[in-house]
């Protein structure tokens, strides 16, 4: 079977890899925990800052090393969970760096930071981590603090996530959202702007107001399910629409293939060509059926007359006796 895939043959990852970042106190962890059936990995020792009501029913792993994290992924039963929340992603990467240096001291400097080669190794380790999470069929949400970056007279807010390695790491993610507060309102922005980073491969609205779950007195007034009900379901709906389109494409191609198989001469080939535009084509179905037709008529020995713009039958072979008579007259 060919490894080259058509658009309708691609395996689409059904789980989301996201990064949420913002200033302290905006509720980043709480928002990440609004994902379906989360398991919280507390790398930053900050779980105590989350409203206790939002931890109800949420299991937590208090991580002290990257090996702890790997042990949970590889040895624990994670079937009850749909989402892994990594808080914070920056601290996770720090632990990952320590793990890499411990594994190979040449990857680190004397001050404990990674060498250039070490950063390359961390990128590979981060890619391996996301493949592992995908292989166990989980969503993953990284939580990160924000840092301020000056660009001339402009100020941008970027994630504390990988430092100079950030650009290469973010290629692994589907969503990057910047969460900010405006009074009691919280807004998450997924599209990149002049003031924040973003990534929005799920085609979500550019900016979304996050529902209030805790009022100004600290009382829970709403269910914490924003990511589960809006983001994840929107992504699932997008995949559902795509799958419906793939199913229609497959059904159309089967119909076209059946029609082409029935072609047995120039007349039936020309009849099919005359009807090809009547089909409700999807994507490259017209071009794909043209390729199938070309292969089929070639087997029949038909050729295409460019002037007449139609297929013609091959010239009949010269009879053997006629050929002999013609040769004797020469």
PDB file of C-alpha atoms in Angstrom:
ATOM      1  CA  UNK A   1       0.000   0.000   0.000  1.00  0.00           C
ATOM      2  CA  UNK A   2       1.337   3.424  -0.943  1.00  0.00           C
ATOM      3  CA  UNK A   3       2.514   5.734   1.832  1.00  0.00           C
ATOM      4  CA  UNK A   4       1.447   8.703  -0.301  1.00  0.00           C
ATOM      5  CA  UNK A   5      -1.978   9.849   0.913  1.00  0.00           C
ATOM      6  CA  UNK A   6      -4.736  11.831  -0.735  1.00  0.00           C
ATOM      7  CA  UNK A   7      -6.503  14.487   1.347  1.00  0.00           C
ATOM      8  CA  UNK A   8      -9.400  12.101   2.017  1.00  0.00           C
ATOM      9  CA  UNK A   9      -7.030   9.362   3.184  1.00  0.00           C
ATOM     10  CA  UNK A  10      -5.227  11.313   5.915  1.00  0.00           C
ATOM     11  CA  UNK A  11      -5.409  10.191   9.538  1.00  0.00           C
ATOM     12  CA  UNK A  12      -6.665  13.214  11.461  1.00  0.00           C
ATOM     13  CA  UNK A  13      -5.581  13.612  15.080  1.00  0.00           C
ATOM     14  CA  UNK A  14      -8.767  13.899  17.137  1.00  0.00           C
ATOM     15  CA  UNK A  15      -7.092  15.236  20.288  1.00  0.00           C
ATOM     16  CA  UNK A  16      -6.006  18.829  20.873  1.00  0.00           C
ATOM     17  CA  UNK A  17      -2.583  20.043  21.987  1.00  0.00           C
ATOM     18  CA  UNK A  18      -2.964  23.536  23.455  1.00  0.00           C
ATOM     19  CA  UNK A  19      -1.075  26.209  25.375  1.00  0.00           C
ATOM     20  CA  UNK A  20      -2.825  28.752  27.608  1.00  0.00           C
ATOM     21  CA  UNK A  21      -0.759  31.656  28.910  1.00  0.00           C
ATOM     22  CA  UNK A  22      -1.363  34.916  30.716  1.00  0.00           C
ATOM     23  CA  UNK A  23      -0.527  37.041  33.730  1.00  0.00           C
ATOM     24  CA  UNK A  24      -0.818  35.624  37.263  1.00  0.00           C
ATOM     25  CA  UNK A  25      -4.290  35.483  38.753  1.00  0.00           C
ATOM     26  CA  UNK A  26      -6.253  35.320  35.494  1.00  0.00           C
ATOM     27  CA  UNK A  27      -7.372  31.747  36.122  1.00  0.00           C
ATOM     28  CA  UNK A  28      -5.181  29.913  33.614  1.00  0.00           C
ATOM     29  CA  UNK A  29      -5.140  26.649  35.550  1.00  0.00           C
ATOM     30  CA  UNK A  30      -8.859  26.852  36.247  1.00  0.00           C
ATOM     31  CA  UNK A  31      -9.501  27.371  32.539  1.00  0.00           C
ATOM     32  CA  UNK A  32      -7.277  24.395  31.652  1.00  0.00           C
ATOM     33  CA  UNK A  33      -9.214  22.283  34.165  1.00  0.00           C
ATOM     34  CA  UNK A  34     -12.432  23.108  32.282  1.00  0.00           C
ATOM     35  CA  UNK A  35     -11.303  20.481  29.756  1.00  0.00           C
ATOM     36  CA  UNK A  36     -12.946  17.030  29.740  1.00  0.00           C
ATOM     37  CA  UNK A  37     -11.890  14.671  32.560  1.00  0.00           C
ATOM     38  CA  UNK A  38      -8.586  16.390  33.380  1.00  0.00           C
ATOM     39  CA  UNK A  39      -5.592  14.998  35.230  1.00  0.00           C
ATOM     40  CA  UNK A  40      -3.498  17.845  36.651  1.00  0.00           C
ATOM     41  CA  UNK A  41       0.306  17.586  36.659  1.00  0.00           C
ATOM     42  CA  UNK A  42       1.448  20.212  39.156  1.00  0.00           C
ATOM     43  CA  UNK A  43       5.051  20.951  38.135  1.00  0.00           C
ATOM     44  CA  UNK A  44       4.974  24.421  39.692  1.00  0.00           C
ATOM     45  CA  UNK A  45       3.704  23.519  43.163  1.00  0.00           C
ATOM     46  CA  UNK A  46       0.846  25.935  42.560  1.00  0.00           C
ATOM     47  CA  UNK A  47      -2.230  23.753  42.914  1.00  0.00           C
ATOM     48  CA  UNK A  48      -3.064  25.491  46.217  1.00  0.00           C
ATOM     49  CA  UNK A  49      -3.831  28.672  44.257  1.00  0.00           C
ATOM     50  CA  UNK A  50      -6.735  27.035  42.421  1.00  0.00           C
ATOM     51  CA  UNK A  51     -10.224  27.548  43.857  1.00  0.00           C
ATOM     52  CA  UNK A  52     -10.908  24.343  45.791  1.00  0.00           C
ATOM     53  CA  UNK A  53     -14.321  23.982  44.164  1.00  0.00           C
ATOM     54  CA  UNK A  54     -12.630  23.612  40.770  1.00  0.00           C
ATOM     55  CA  UNK A  55     -10.475  20.777  42.112  1.00  0.00           C
ATOM     56  CA  UNK A  56     -13.511  18.754  43.100  1.00  0.00           C
ATOM     57  CA  UNK A  57     -13.255  15.505  41.162  1.00  0.00           C
ATOM     58  CA  UNK A  58      -9.861  16.452  39.705  1.00  0.00           C
ATOM     59  CA  UNK A  59      -6.932  14.140  40.412  1.00  0.00           C
ATOM     60  CA  UNK A  60      -3.483  15.710  40.759  1.00  0.00           C
ATOM     61  CA  UNK A  61       0.106  14.535  40.399  1.00  0.00           C
ATOM     62  CA  UNK A  62       2.578  16.689  42.340  1.00  0.00           C
ATOM     63  CA  UNK A  63       5.668  16.372  40.159  1.00  0.00           C
ATOM     64  CA  UNK A  64       9.181  16.589  41.585  1.00  0.00           C
ATOM     65  CA  UNK A  65      11.106  15.417  38.496  1.00  0.00           C
ATOM     66  CA  UNK A  66      10.533  14.735  34.828  1.00  0.00           C
ATOM     67  CA  UNK A  67      11.036  11.038  35.562  1.00  0.00           C
ATOM     68  CA  UNK A  68       8.000  11.207  37.874  1.00  0.00           C
ATOM     69  CA  UNK A  69       5.992  12.500  34.935  1.00  0.00           C
ATOM     70  CA  UNK A  70       7.238   9.769  32.591  1.00  0.00           C
ATOM     71  CA  UNK A  71       6.520   7.102  35.201  1.00  0.00           C
ATOM     72  CA  UNK A  72       2.888   8.219  35.416  1.00  0.00           C
ATOM     73  CA  UNK A  73       2.521   8.223  31.623  1.00  0.00           C
ATOM     74  CA  UNK A  74       4.116   4.814  31.242  1.00  0.00           C
ATOM     75  CA  UNK A  75       3.018   2.915  34.345  1.00  0.00           C
ATOM     76  CA  UNK A  76      -0.243   4.369  35.660  1.00  0.00           C
ATOM     77  CA  UNK A  77      -3.752   3.613  34.422  1.00  0.00           C
ATOM     78  CA  UNK A  78      -4.834   6.783  32.634  1.00  0.00           C
ATOM     79  CA  UNK A  79      -8.061   5.446  31.132  1.00  0.00           C
ATOM     80  CA  UNK A  80     -10.299   7.555  33.452  1.00  0.00           C
ATOM     81  CA  UNK A  81      -8.826  10.783  32.029  1.00  0.00           C
ATOM     82  CA  UNK A  82      -9.291  12.540  28.696  1.00  0.00           C
ATOM     83  CA  UNK A  83      -7.018  15.562  29.217  1.00  0.00           C
ATOM     84  CA  UNK A  84      -3.551  15.998  30.697  1.00  0.00           C
ATOM     85  CA  UNK A  85      -3.063  19.492  32.164  1.00  0.00           C
ATOM     86  CA  UNK A  86       0.615  20.434  32.550  1.00  0.00           C
ATOM     87  CA  UNK A  87       1.057  23.358  34.944  1.00  0.00           C
ATOM     88  CA  UNK A  88       3.285  25.022  34.154  1.00  0.00           C
ATOM     89  CA  UNK A  89       4.680  24.073  30.788  1.00  0.00           C
ATOM     90  CA  UNK A  90       7.742  26.224  31.456  1.00  0.00           C
ATOM     91  CA  UNK A  91       8.563  24.299  34.635  1.00  0.00           C
ATOM     92  CA  UNK A  92       7.969  21.027  32.802  1.00  0.00           C
ATOM     93  CA  UNK A  93      10.570  22.086  30.232  1.00  0.00           C
ATOM     94  CA  UNK A  94      12.981  22.984  33.042  1.00  0.00           C
ATOM     95  CA  UNK A  95      12.572  19.515  34.513  1.00  0.00           C
ATOM     96  CA  UNK A  96      12.973  18.077  31.022  1.00  0.00           C
ATOM     97  CA  UNK A  97      16.267  19.951  30.670  1.00  0.00           C
ATOM     98  CA  UNK A  98      17.536  18.544  33.977  1.00  0.00           C
ATOM     99  CA  UNK A  99      16.514  15.077  32.834  1.00  0.00           C
ATOM    100  CA  UNK A 100      18.437  15.492  29.565  1.00  0.00           C
ATOM    101  CA  UNK A 101      21.595  16.699  31.333  1.00  0.00           C
ATOM    102  CA  UNK A 102      21.384  13.851  33.839  1.00  0.00           C
ATOM    103  CA  UNK A 103      21.133  11.428  30.939  1.00  0.00           C
ATOM    104  CA  UNK A 104      24.057  13.049  29.094  1.00  0.00           C
ATOM    105  CA  UNK A 105      26.197  15.615  30.908  1.00  0.00           C
ATOM    106  CA  UNK A 106      27.515  16.951  27.577  1.00  0.00           C
ATOM    107  CA  UNK A 107      24.085  18.488  26.979  1.00  0.00           C
ATOM    108  CA  UNK A 108      24.550  20.925  29.863  1.00  0.00           C
ATOM    109  CA  UNK A 109      26.777  23.831  30.833  1.00  0.00           C
ATOM    110  CA  UNK A 110      28.565  24.279  34.146  1.00  0.00           C
ATOM    111  CA  UNK A 111      25.769  26.563  35.394  1.00  0.00           C
ATOM    112  CA  UNK A 112      23.167  23.840  34.778  1.00  0.00           C
ATOM    113  CA  UNK A 113      21.612  25.322  31.641  1.00  0.00           C
ATOM    114  CA  UNK A 114      21.394  23.483  28.341  1.00  0.00           C
ATOM    115  CA  UNK A 115      23.969  23.807  25.596  1.00  0.00           C
ATOM    116  CA  UNK A 116      22.861  24.567  22.046  1.00  0.00           C
ATOM    117  CA  UNK A 117      22.898  20.827  21.378  1.00  0.00           C
ATOM    118  CA  UNK A 118      20.949  20.341  24.594  1.00  0.00           C
ATOM    119  CA  UNK A 119      18.187  22.648  23.387  1.00  0.00           C
ATOM    120  CA  UNK A 120      17.980  20.579  20.224  1.00  0.00           C
ATOM    121  CA  UNK A 121      17.685  17.478  22.371  1.00  0.00           C
ATOM    122  CA  UNK A 122      14.924  19.118  24.410  1.00  0.00           C
ATOM    123  CA  UNK A 123      12.985  19.912  21.245  1.00  0.00           C
ATOM    124  CA  UNK A 124      13.245  16.237  20.250  1.00  0.00           C
ATOM    125  CA  UNK A 125      12.164  15.182  23.754  1.00  0.00           C
ATOM    126  CA  UNK A 126       9.185  17.561  23.612  1.00  0.00           C
ATOM    127  CA  UNK A 127       8.143  16.102  20.258  1.00  0.00           C
ATOM    128  CA  UNK A 128       8.467  12.603  21.715  1.00  0.00           C
ATOM    129  CA  UNK A 129       6.324  13.639  24.677  1.00  0.00           C
ATOM    130  CA  UNK A 130       3.515  14.874  22.448  1.00  0.00           C
ATOM    131  CA  UNK A 131       3.681  11.710  20.347  1.00  0.00           C
ATOM    132  CA  UNK A 132       3.407   9.665  23.530  1.00  0.00           C
ATOM    133  CA  UNK A 133       0.382  11.653  24.694  1.00  0.00           C
ATOM    134  CA  UNK A 134      -1.209  11.261  21.255  1.00  0.00           C
ATOM    135  CA  UNK A 135      -0.543   7.517  21.330  1.00  0.00           C
ATOM    136  CA  UNK A 136      -2.538   7.177  24.548  1.00  0.00           C
ATOM    137  CA  UNK A 137      -5.323   9.262  22.982  1.00  0.00           C
ATOM    138  CA  UNK A 138      -5.388  12.251  25.348  1.00  0.00           C
ATOM    139  CA  UNK A 139      -5.823  15.990  24.972  1.00  0.00           C
ATOM    140  CA  UNK A 140      -2.972  17.994  26.486  1.00  0.00           C
ATOM    141  CA  UNK A 141      -3.092  21.571  27.757  1.00  0.00           C
ATOM    142  CA  UNK A 142       0.092  23.359  28.789  1.00  0.00           C
ATOM    143  CA  UNK A 143      -0.298  26.315  31.147  1.00  0.00           C
ATOM    144  CA  UNK A 144       2.313  29.089  31.054  1.00  0.00           C
ATOM    145  CA  UNK A 145       2.973  32.482  32.595  1.00  0.00           C
ATOM    146  CA  UNK A 146       3.435  35.463  30.329  1.00  0.00           C
ATOM    147  CA  UNK A 147       6.504  37.612  29.889  1.00  0.00           C
ATOM    148  CA  UNK A 148       6.848  41.060  28.377  1.00  0.00           C
ATOM    149  CA  UNK A 149       8.884  41.587  25.236  1.00  0.00           C
ATOM    150  CA  UNK A 150       9.728  45.060  23.917  1.00  0.00           C
ATOM    151  CA  UNK A 151       9.863  45.532  20.144  1.00  0.00           C
ATOM    152  CA  UNK A 152      10.771  49.159  19.539  1.00  0.00           C
ATOM    153  CA  UNK A 153       7.984  51.244  21.047  1.00  0.00           C
ATOM    154  CA  UNK A 154       5.640  48.262  21.130  1.00  0.00           C
ATOM    155  CA  UNK A 155       5.134  45.771  23.921  1.00  0.00           C
ATOM    156  CA  UNK A 156       4.177  42.159  23.277  1.00  0.00           C
ATOM    157  CA  UNK A 157       3.126  39.476  25.727  1.00  0.00           C
ATOM    158  CA  UNK A 158       4.639  36.091  24.993  1.00  0.00           C
ATOM    159  CA  UNK A 159       4.561  32.753  26.854  1.00  0.00           C
ATOM    160  CA  UNK A 160       7.282  31.729  29.277  1.00  0.00           C
ATOM    161  CA  UNK A 161       7.625  28.503  27.400  1.00  0.00           C
ATOM    162  CA  UNK A 162      10.975  27.376  26.092  1.00  0.00           C
ATOM    163  CA  UNK A 163      12.699  30.743  25.800  1.00  0.00           C
ATOM    164  CA  UNK A 164      14.531  31.043  22.478  1.00  0.00           C
ATOM    165  CA  UNK A 165      13.369  27.477  21.756  1.00  0.00           C
ATOM    166  CA  UNK A 166       9.709  28.576  21.849  1.00  0.00           C
ATOM    167  CA  UNK A 167       9.157  28.929  18.095  1.00  0.00           C
ATOM    168  CA  UNK A 168      10.292  25.367  17.429  1.00  0.00           C
ATOM    169  CA  UNK A 169       8.231  23.979  20.318  1.00  0.00           C
ATOM    170  CA  UNK A 170       4.981  25.724  19.358  1.00  0.00           C
ATOM    171  CA  UNK A 171       4.944  23.933  15.995  1.00  0.00           C
ATOM    172  CA  UNK A 172       3.787  20.873  17.966  1.00  0.00           C
ATOM    173  CA  UNK A 173       0.638  22.638  19.189  1.00  0.00           C
ATOM    174  CA  UNK A 174      -2.827  23.173  17.697  1.00  0.00           C
ATOM    175  CA  UNK A 175      -3.871  26.115  19.865  1.00  0.00           C
ATOM    176  CA  UNK A 176      -2.098  28.942  21.663  1.00  0.00           C
ATOM    177  CA  UNK A 177      -4.383  31.232  23.642  1.00  0.00           C
ATOM    178  CA  UNK A 178      -3.601  34.423  25.546  1.00  0.00           C
ATOM    179  CA  UNK A 179      -5.832  34.860  28.596  1.00  0.00           C
ATOM    180  CA  UNK A 180      -6.270  38.317  30.096  1.00  0.00           C
ATOM    181  CA  UNK A 181      -8.587  39.962  32.589  1.00  0.00           C
ATOM    182  CA  UNK A 182     -10.594  43.144  32.126  1.00  0.00           C
ATOM    183  CA  UNK A 183     -12.183  43.780  35.477  1.00  0.00           C
ATOM    184  CA  UNK A 184     -14.150  40.630  36.285  1.00  0.00           C
ATOM    185  CA  UNK A 185     -14.277  39.636  32.637  1.00  0.00           C
ATOM    186  CA  UNK A 186     -11.741  37.242  31.189  1.00  0.00           C
ATOM    187  CA  UNK A 187     -11.032  37.010  27.465  1.00  0.00           C
ATOM    188  CA  UNK A 188      -8.929  34.423  25.654  1.00  0.00           C
ATOM    189  CA  UNK A 189      -7.427  35.338  22.286  1.00  0.00           C
ATOM    190  CA  UNK A 190      -6.338  32.534  19.961  1.00  0.00           C
ATOM    191  CA  UNK A 191      -5.326  34.554  16.903  1.00  0.00           C
ATOM    192  CA  UNK A 192      -1.883  36.198  16.955  1.00  0.00           C
ATOM    193  CA  UNK A 193      -1.994  39.983  17.245  1.00  0.00           C
ATOM    194  CA  UNK A 194       0.524  42.795  17.551  1.00  0.00           C
ATOM    195  CA  UNK A 195       0.415  42.386  21.346  1.00  0.00           C
ATOM    196  CA  UNK A 196       0.145  38.627  21.901  1.00  0.00           C
ATOM    197  CA  UNK A 197       1.117  35.290  20.440  1.00  0.00           C
ATOM    198  CA  UNK A 198      -1.561  32.934  19.218  1.00  0.00           C
ATOM    199  CA  UNK A 199      -2.290  29.889  17.137  1.00  0.00           C
ATOM    200  CA  UNK A 200      -5.730  28.869  15.933  1.00  0.00           C
ATOM    201  CA  UNK A 201      -5.666  25.781  13.720  1.00  0.00           C
ATOM    202  CA  UNK A 202      -9.088  24.791  15.113  1.00  0.00           C
ATOM    203  CA  UNK A 203     -10.752  27.819  13.450  1.00  0.00           C
ATOM    204  CA  UNK A 204     -12.176  29.137  16.715  1.00  0.00           C
ATOM    205  CA  UNK A 205     -13.358  32.746  17.047  1.00  0.00           C
ATOM    206  CA  UNK A 206     -10.413  35.108  17.405  1.00  0.00           C
ATOM    207  CA  UNK A 207     -11.338  36.228  20.934  1.00  0.00           C
ATOM    208  CA  UNK A 208     -13.812  34.624  23.308  1.00  0.00           C
ATOM    209  CA  UNK A 209     -15.201  35.841  26.612  1.00  0.00           C
ATOM    210  CA  UNK A 210     -14.703  33.121  29.216  1.00  0.00           C
ATOM    211  CA  UNK A 211     -17.833  32.482  31.307  1.00  0.00           C
ATOM    212  CA  UNK A 212     -17.710  33.582  34.951  1.00  0.00           C
ATOM    213  CA  UNK A 213     -17.486  30.612  37.296  1.00  0.00           C
ATOM    214  CA  UNK A 214     -16.583  32.401  40.536  1.00  0.00           C
ATOM    215  CA  UNK A 215     -18.083  35.755  41.552  1.00  0.00           C
ATOM    216  CA  UNK A 216     -16.314  38.641  43.285  1.00  0.00           C
ATOM    217  CA  UNK A 217     -16.946  37.104  46.733  1.00  0.00           C
ATOM    218  CA  UNK A 218     -15.356  33.797  45.754  1.00  0.00           C
ATOM    219  CA  UNK A 219     -18.623  31.903  45.412  1.00  0.00           C
ATOM    220  CA  UNK A 220     -18.877  29.413  42.538  1.00  0.00           C
ATOM    221  CA  UNK A 221     -21.681  30.568  40.245  1.00  0.00           C
ATOM    222  CA  UNK A 222     -21.061  28.531  37.108  1.00  0.00           C
ATOM    223  CA  UNK A 223     -19.801  25.183  35.929  1.00  0.00           C
ATOM    224  CA  UNK A 224     -16.146  25.105  34.909  1.00  0.00           C
ATOM    225  CA  UNK A 225     -16.544  23.450  31.502  1.00  0.00           C
ATOM    226  CA  UNK A 226     -15.483  26.073  28.929  1.00  0.00           C
ATOM    227  CA  UNK A 227     -12.811  23.992  27.180  1.00  0.00           C
ATOM    228  CA  UNK A 228     -14.900  20.834  27.240  1.00  0.00           C
ATOM    229  CA  UNK A 229     -18.110  22.407  26.000  1.00  0.00           C
ATOM    230  CA  UNK A 230     -16.833  25.061  23.618  1.00  0.00           C
ATOM    231  CA  UNK A 231     -13.287  24.430  22.440  1.00  0.00           C
ATOM    232  CA  UNK A 232     -13.234  20.622  22.335  1.00  0.00           C
ATOM    233  CA  UNK A 233     -16.754  20.334  20.935  1.00  0.00           C
ATOM    234  CA  UNK A 234     -16.016  22.959  18.271  1.00  0.00           C
ATOM    235  CA  UNK A 235     -12.952  20.985  17.229  1.00  0.00           C
ATOM    236  CA  UNK A 236     -14.910  17.710  17.277  1.00  0.00           C
ATOM    237  CA  UNK A 237     -17.611  19.328  15.122  1.00  0.00           C
ATOM    238  CA  UNK A 238     -14.972  20.465  12.645  1.00  0.00           C
ATOM    239  CA  UNK A 239     -13.643  16.898  12.439  1.00  0.00           C
ATOM    240  CA  UNK A 240     -17.186  15.576  12.057  1.00  0.00           C
ATOM    241  CA  UNK A 241     -17.828  17.914   9.105  1.00  0.00           C
ATOM    242  CA  UNK A 242     -14.508  16.868   7.584  1.00  0.00           C
ATOM    243  CA  UNK A 243     -15.362  13.186   8.006  1.00  0.00           C
ATOM    244  CA  UNK A 244     -18.755  13.711   6.370  1.00  0.00           C
ATOM    245  CA  UNK A 245     -16.984  15.348   3.429  1.00  0.00           C
ATOM    246  CA  UNK A 246     -14.532  12.431   3.220  1.00  0.00           C
ATOM    247  CA  UNK A 247     -17.436   9.946   3.230  1.00  0.00           C
ATOM    248  CA  UNK A 248     -19.151  11.864   0.422  1.00  0.00           C
ATOM    249  CA  UNK A 249     -15.898  11.973  -1.532  1.00  0.00           C
ATOM    250  CA  UNK A 250     -15.401   8.223  -1.143  1.00  0.00           C
ATOM    251  CA  UNK A 251     -18.983   7.492  -2.245  1.00  0.00           C
ATOM    252  CA  UNK A 252     -18.604   9.796  -5.268  1.00  0.00           C
ATOM    253  CA  UNK A 253     -15.309   8.194  -6.316  1.00  0.00           C
ATOM    254  CA  UNK A 254     -16.863   4.705  -6.097  1.00  0.00           C
ATOM    255  CA  UNK A 255     -19.686   5.882  -8.352  1.00  0.00           C
ATOM    256  CA  UNK A 256     -17.230   7.390 -10.844  1.00  0.00           C
ATOM    257  CA  UNK A 257     -15.034   4.279 -10.799  1.00  0.00           C
ATOM    258  CA  UNK A 258     -18.115   2.124 -11.515  1.00  0.00           C
ATOM    259  CA  UNK A 259     -19.058   4.333 -14.455  1.00  0.00           C
ATOM    260  CA  UNK A 260     -15.525   4.123 -15.860  1.00  0.00           C
ATOM    261  CA  UNK A 261     -15.387   0.333 -15.577  1.00  0.00           C
ATOM    262  CA  UNK A 262     -18.506   0.152 -17.794  1.00  0.00           C
ATOM    263  CA  UNK A 263     -16.747   2.039 -20.615  1.00  0.00           C
ATOM    264  CA  UNK A 264     -16.003  -0.456 -23.406  1.00  0.00           C
ATOM    265  CA  UNK A 265     -15.617   1.613 -26.568  1.00  0.00           C
ATOM    266  CA  UNK A 266     -15.162   5.154 -27.908  1.00  0.00           C
ATOM    267  CA  UNK A 267     -18.879   5.948 -27.796  1.00  0.00           C
ATOM    268  CA  UNK A 268     -19.250   5.022 -24.120  1.00  0.00           C
ATOM    269  CA  UNK A 269     -16.041   6.912 -23.300  1.00  0.00           C
ATOM    270  CA  UNK A 270     -17.335  10.054 -25.023  1.00  0.00           C
ATOM    271  CA  UNK A 271     -20.699   9.658 -23.285  1.00  0.00           C
ATOM    272  CA  UNK A 272     -18.955   9.609 -19.889  1.00  0.00           C
ATOM    273  CA  UNK A 273     -16.870  12.672 -20.757  1.00  0.00           C
ATOM    274  CA  UNK A 274     -20.065  14.494 -21.757  1.00  0.00           C
ATOM    275  CA  UNK A 275     -21.594  13.744 -18.369  1.00  0.00           C
ATOM    276  CA  UNK A 276     -18.560  14.315 -16.133  1.00  0.00           C
ATOM    277  CA  UNK A 277     -19.587  17.863 -15.112  1.00  0.00           C
ATOM    278  CA  UNK A 278     -23.033  16.673 -14.043  1.00  0.00           C
ATOM    279  CA  UNK A 279     -21.555  14.993 -10.956  1.00  0.00           C
ATOM    280  CA  UNK A 280     -21.352  17.071  -7.765  1.00  0.00           C
ATOM    281  CA  UNK A 281     -17.582  17.066  -7.526  1.00  0.00           C
ATOM    282  CA  UNK A 282     -15.754  17.318  -4.209  1.00  0.00           C
ATOM    283  CA  UNK A 283     -12.148  18.457  -3.969  1.00  0.00           C
ATOM    284  CA  UNK A 284     -10.078  16.807  -6.679  1.00  0.00           C
ATOM    285  CA  UNK A 285     -12.705  14.202  -7.640  1.00  0.00           C
ATOM    286  CA  UNK A 286     -12.940  15.459 -11.238  1.00  0.00           C
ATOM    287  CA  UNK A 287      -9.173  15.335 -11.727  1.00  0.00           C
ATOM    288  CA  UNK A 288      -8.966  11.937 -10.011  1.00  0.00           C
ATOM    289  CA  UNK A 289     -11.694  10.499 -12.227  1.00  0.00           C
ATOM    290  CA  UNK A 290      -9.875  11.924 -15.263  1.00  0.00           C
ATOM    291  CA  UNK A 291      -6.770   9.970 -14.290  1.00  0.00           C
ATOM    292  CA  UNK A 292      -8.818   6.788 -13.900  1.00  0.00           C
ATOM    293  CA  UNK A 293     -10.429   7.378 -17.279  1.00  0.00           C
ATOM    294  CA  UNK A 294      -7.052   7.909 -18.971  1.00  0.00           C
ATOM    295  CA  UNK A 295      -5.757   4.605 -17.642  1.00  0.00           C
ATOM    296  CA  UNK A 296      -8.915   2.746 -18.662  1.00  0.00           C
ATOM    297  CA  UNK A 297      -9.158   4.055 -22.248  1.00  0.00           C
ATOM    298  CA  UNK A 298      -5.468   3.330 -22.737  1.00  0.00           C
ATOM    299  CA  UNK A 299      -6.136  -0.331 -21.969  1.00  0.00           C
ATOM    300  CA  UNK A 300      -8.977  -0.259 -24.537  1.00  0.00           C
ATOM    301  CA  UNK A 301      -6.599   1.145 -27.132  1.00  0.00           C
ATOM    302  CA  UNK A 302      -8.602   4.359 -27.542  1.00  0.00           C
ATOM    303  CA  UNK A 303      -6.905   7.622 -28.466  1.00  0.00           C
ATOM    304  CA  UNK A 304      -8.054  11.211 -28.060  1.00  0.00           C
ATOM    305  CA  UNK A 305      -8.554  13.338 -31.162  1.00  0.00           C
ATOM    306  CA  UNK A 306      -7.647  16.871 -30.041  1.00  0.00           C
ATOM    307  CA  UNK A 307      -9.300  18.484 -33.061  1.00  0.00           C
ATOM    308  CA  UNK A 308     -12.582  16.619 -32.703  1.00  0.00           C
ATOM    309  CA  UNK A 309     -12.226  16.644 -28.904  1.00  0.00           C
ATOM    310  CA  UNK A 310     -13.382  13.086 -28.519  1.00  0.00           C
ATOM    311  CA  UNK A 311     -12.060   9.569 -28.152  1.00  0.00           C
ATOM    312  CA  UNK A 312     -11.699   7.493 -31.295  1.00  0.00           C
ATOM    313  CA  UNK A 313     -11.332   3.766 -31.813  1.00  0.00           C
ATOM    314  CA  UNK A 314      -8.025   2.344 -33.057  1.00  0.00           C
ATOM    315  CA  UNK A 315      -7.718   1.824 -36.808  1.00  0.00           C
ATOM    316  CA  UNK A 316      -8.659  -1.769 -37.802  1.00  0.00           C
ATOM    317  CA  UNK A 317      -5.658  -3.999 -38.576  1.00  0.00           C
ATOM    318  CA  UNK A 318      -4.868  -4.650 -42.252  1.00  0.00           C
ATOM    319  CA  UNK A 319      -6.084  -8.119 -43.273  1.00  0.00           C
ATOM    320  CA  UNK A 320      -3.197 -10.593 -43.828  1.00  0.00           C
ATOM    321  CA  UNK A 321      -4.374 -11.661 -47.340  1.00  0.00           C
ATOM    322  CA  UNK A 322      -4.800  -8.038 -48.398  1.00  0.00           C
ATOM    323  CA  UNK A 323      -1.316  -7.237 -47.182  1.00  0.00           C
ATOM    324  CA  UNK A 324       0.126 -10.187 -49.161  1.00  0.00           C
ATOM    325  CA  UNK A 325      -1.709  -9.106 -52.328  1.00  0.00           C
ATOM    326  CA  UNK A 326      -0.427  -5.571 -51.961  1.00  0.00           C
ATOM    327  CA  UNK A 327       3.106  -6.853 -51.451  1.00  0.00           C
ATOM    328  CA  UNK A 328       2.909  -9.075 -54.586  1.00  0.00           C
ATOM    329  CA  UNK A 329       1.922  -6.124 -56.726  1.00  0.00           C
ATOM    330  CA  UNK A 330       4.974  -4.189 -55.698  1.00  0.00           C
TER     331      UNK A 330
END
